[in-house]
Amino acid sequence: MTIRTATAADAATLADLARRTFYDTFAPASDAGDMALHLAKAYGVDQQTREIEDRDITTLLVENGGQAIAYAQVREGHLPDCVTAEKPIELWRFYVDRSWHGRGIAQPLMERVMLEARQRGARLLWLGVWEHNARARAFYAKCGFAVAGQHIFLFGTDPQTDLVMVTPL
Ligand SMILES: CC(C)(COP(=O)(O)OP(=O)(O)OC[C@H]1O[C@@H](n2cnc3c(N)ncnc32)[C@H](O)[C@@H]1OP(=O)(O)O)[C@@H](O)C(=O)NCCC(=O)NCCS
């Protein structure tokens, strides 16, 4: 398993992985129309190319035997009201392919995320996680995150409640 920073050449791979992991995670509990709206807005080669090339975003890609199996994105410049600490940074996206859940991929990816966040000068890492995403909440708690508040995530047309979790860096 290797973890590296994505380049523009990875945009199609990332778009495919990001779309698939989001769908696998949320489709069972989602309205199909909202899912379609969100997938169309958030994922595509052009969109992922812009994200990879955005200097405020770091995109980390995990590969095994040449296959992309997980990714994470750290993003500057976004902050919910409940985060008031100095030098915060967002863990925007964190997804492991379903067949790799529970197999020790997420922990080293989180360690790399925290390293990247510190290298950007951040002192606090925050994220939003859907209130009903029990597995992700358990994983983040295991990594030292605690709930600091909540905010609304607009999923298609559906305003959903995300818990905001934070950890010092
Ligand atoms: C969240 C994610 C990255 C964690 O990676 P992982 O490999 O599954 O993590 P782990 O198995 O190390 O840890 C998950 C923990 O949740 C527990 N868990 C599993 N299912 C659970 C459930 N339904 N409710 C509560 N806890 C659960 C596991 O037992 C494990 O805890 P343990 O190590 O103490 O036994 C991965 O599951 C994932 O990519 N999920 C889909 C995408 C996603 O939700 N991303 C986060 C968006 S904010």
Coordinates of C-alpha atoms and ligand atoms in Angstrom, one line a residue:
M1 CA 0.0 0.0 0.0
T2 CA 1.3 3.5 -0.9
I3 CA 0.0 6.9 -0.1
R4 CA 0.9 9.8 -2.4
T5 CA -0.3 13.2 -3.4
A6 CA -2.6 13.0 -6.4
T7 CA -1.6 14.8 -9.7
A8 CA -3.9 15.9 -12.5
A9 CA -3.2 12.6 -14.3
D10 CA -5.2 10.9 -11.5
A11 CA -8.3 13.0 -12.1
A12 CA -10.3 10.2 -13.8
T13 CA -9.2 7.6 -11.3
L14 CA -10.2 9.9 -8.4
A15 CA -13.5 10.8 -10.0
D16 CA -14.4 7.2 -10.3
L17 CA -13.2 6.2 -6.8
A18 CA -14.9 9.3 -5.2
R19 CA -18.2 8.7 -7.0
R20 CA -18.2 5.0 -6.1
T21 CA -17.3 5.3 -2.5
F22 CA -19.8 8.1 -1.9
Y23 CA -22.6 6.1 -3.6
D24 CA -21.7 2.9 -1.7
T25 CA -21.7 4.8 1.6
F26 CA -24.9 6.8 1.3
A27 CA -27.2 5.2 -1.4
P28 CA -28.9 2.7 1.0
A29 CA -30.2 5.6 3.1
S30 CA -30.8 8.2 0.4
D31 CA -33.4 9.4 -2.0
A32 CA -32.2 8.5 -5.5
G33 CA -32.9 11.9 -6.9
D34 CA -30.8 13.7 -4.2
M35 CA -28.1 11.1 -4.8
A36 CA -28.1 11.8 -8.6
L37 CA -28.0 15.6 -8.0
H38 CA -25.1 15.3 -5.6
L39 CA -23.1 12.9 -7.8
A40 CA -23.5 15.2 -10.8
K41 CA -22.4 18.3 -8.9
A42 CA -19.5 16.8 -6.9
Y43 CA -17.8 14.3 -9.1
G44 CA -16.4 14.3 -12.7
V45 CA -13.0 14.5 -14.3
D46 CA -13.2 18.3 -14.7
Q47 CA -14.3 18.8 -11.1
Q48 CA -11.6 16.5 -9.7
T49 CA -8.9 18.1 -11.9
R50 CA -9.8 21.5 -10.4
E51 CA -9.6 20.1 -6.9
I52 CA -6.3 18.4 -7.5
E53 CA -4.8 21.6 -8.9
D54 CA -6.3 23.8 -6.2
R55 CA -3.5 25.0 -3.9
D56 CA -5.9 25.2 -1.0
I57 CA -6.6 21.5 -1.3
T58 CA -4.3 18.4 -0.8
T59 CA -5.6 15.2 -2.3
L60 CA -4.1 12.0 -1.0
L61 CA -4.5 8.8 -2.9
V62 CA -3.9 5.3 -1.5
E63 CA -3.0 2.6 -4.0
N64 CA -2.5 -1.2 -3.7
G65 CA -1.0 -3.1 -6.6
G66 CA -1.7 -0.1 -8.9
Q67 CA -5.4 0.1 -7.8
A68 CA -6.7 3.3 -6.1
I69 CA -8.4 2.0 -2.9
A70 CA -8.9 5.1 -0.8
Y71 CA -8.5 8.9 -0.8
A72 CA -8.6 11.9 1.5
Q73 CA -8.7 15.6 0.9
V74 CA -7.5 18.4 3.3
R75 CA -9.0 21.8 2.5
E76 CA -8.2 25.3 3.7
G77 CA -10.6 28.2 3.8
H78 CA -13.8 26.7 5.1
L79 CA -15.0 26.9 8.7
P80 CA -18.3 26.1 10.5
D81 CA -19.5 28.5 13.2
C82 CA -18.7 26.1 16.0
V83 CA -15.0 25.9 15.3
T84 CA -13.3 29.0 16.9
A85 CA -9.8 27.6 17.6
E86 CA -6.8 29.2 15.9
K87 CA -5.3 27.7 12.7
P88 CA -8.0 25.2 11.9
I89 CA -8.1 23.1 8.7
E90 CA -10.7 20.8 7.3
L91 CA -10.6 17.1 6.6
W92 CA -13.0 17.5 3.7
R93 CA -13.3 14.0 2.4
F94 CA -12.1 10.6 3.7
Y95 CA -13.1 7.5 1.9
V96 CA -11.9 3.9 1.8
D97 CA -13.2 1.5 -0.9
R98 CA -15.8 -0.8 0.7
S99 CA -13.8 -4.0 0.2
W100 CA -11.0 -2.5 2.2
H101 CA -13.0 -1.4 5.3
G102 CA -11.6 -2.8 8.5
R103 CA -8.3 -3.8 6.9
G104 CA -6.0 -1.1 8.3
I105 CA -6.0 1.3 5.4
A106 CA -7.8 4.2 7.2
Q107 CA -5.4 4.6 10.1
P108 CA -2.2 5.3 8.1
L109 CA -4.2 7.5 5.8
M110 CA -5.4 9.5 8.8
E111 CA -1.8 9.8 10.0
R112 CA -0.8 11.2 6.6
V113 CA -3.7 13.6 6.7
M114 CA -2.6 14.9 10.0
L115 CA 1.0 15.3 8.8
E116 CA -0.2 17.2 5.8
A117 CA -2.4 19.4 8.0
R118 CA 0.5 20.2 10.3
Q119 CA 2.8 21.0 7.3
R120 CA 0.2 23.6 6.3
G121 CA 0.5 25.2 9.7
A122 CA -2.8 24.0 11.1
R123 CA -3.2 23.3 14.8
L124 CA -6.7 21.8 14.7
L125 CA -8.3 19.4 12.3
W126 CA -12.1 19.5 11.8
L127 CA -14.6 17.5 9.8
G128 CA -18.3 17.1 9.2
V129 CA -19.8 13.6 9.4
W130 CA -23.4 12.7 8.8
E131 CA -25.1 12.1 12.2
H132 CA -26.2 8.6 11.1
N133 CA -22.8 7.5 9.8
A134 CA -22.0 5.3 12.8
R135 CA -18.9 3.6 11.4
A136 CA -17.2 6.8 10.4
R137 CA -18.1 8.4 13.7
A138 CA -16.6 5.4 15.6
F139 CA -13.5 5.6 13.5
Y140 CA -13.0 9.3 14.0
A141 CA -13.5 8.9 17.8
K142 CA -10.8 6.2 17.7
C143 CA -8.5 8.7 16.0
G144 CA -9.1 11.2 18.8
F145 CA -11.8 13.4 17.3
A146 CA -14.6 14.7 19.6
V147 CA -17.9 16.3 18.7
A148 CA -17.8 20.2 18.8
G149 CA -21.2 21.0 17.3
Q150 CA -23.1 20.5 14.1
H151 CA -23.8 22.1 10.7
I152 CA -26.1 21.5 7.7
F153 CA -24.8 19.7 4.7
L154 CA -27.1 20.1 1.6
F155 CA -27.3 16.7 0.0
G156 CA -29.1 17.3 -3.3
T157 CA -32.3 19.0 -2.0
D158 CA -32.1 17.5 1.4
P159 CA -30.6 19.6 4.3
Q160 CA -28.9 17.0 6.5
T161 CA -27.3 17.3 9.9
D162 CA -23.5 16.7 10.0
L163 CA -21.8 16.5 13.3
V164 CA -18.6 18.6 13.4
M165 CA -15.8 16.7 15.0
V166 CA -12.4 18.2 15.9
T167 CA -9.0 17.0 17.1
P168 CA -5.9 19.0 18.0
L169 CA -2.8 18.5 15.8
Ligands
LIG1 C1 -14.9 5.7 7.8 C2 -13.9 4.7 7.2 C3 -12.8 5.5 6.5 C4 -13.2 4.0 8.4 O1 -12.3 3.0 7.9 P1 -12.4 1.5 8.4 O2 -11.3 0.7 7.8 O3 -13.8 1.1 8.2 O4 -12.1 1.8 10.0 P2 -11.9 0.8 11.2 O5 -12.5 -0.6 10.8 O6 -10.5 0.9 11.6 O7 -12.8 1.5 12.3 C5 -14.2 1.5 12.2 C6 -14.7 1.3 13.6 O8 -16.1 1.3 13.6 C7 -16.7 0.2 14.1 N1 -17.9 -0.1 13.5 C8 -18.2 -0.8 12.3 N2 -19.5 -0.7 12.0 C9 -20.1 0.1 13.0 C10 -21.4 0.5 13.2 N3 -22.4 0.2 12.4 N4 -21.6 1.3 14.2 C11 -20.6 1.7 15.1 N5 -19.4 1.3 14.9 C12 -19.1 0.5 13.9 C13 -15.7 -0.9 13.9 O9 -15.8 -2.0 14.8 C14 -14.4 -0.1 14.1 O10 -14.1 0.0 15.5 P3 -13.0 -1.0 16.3 O11 -11.7 -0.9 15.6 O12 -13.0 -0.4 17.7 O13 -13.6 -2.3 16.2 C15 -14.5 3.7 6.2 O14 -15.4 2.9 6.9 C16 -15.1 4.3 5.1 O15 -14.5 4.7 4.1 N6 -16.5 4.4 5.1 C17 -17.3 4.9 4.0 C18 -17.0 6.4 3.7 C19 -17.2 7.3 4.9 O16 -18.2 7.1 5.6 N7 -16.3 8.2 5.0 C20 -16.4 9.3 6.0 C21 -17.2 10.4 5.5 S1 -17.3 11.7 6.7

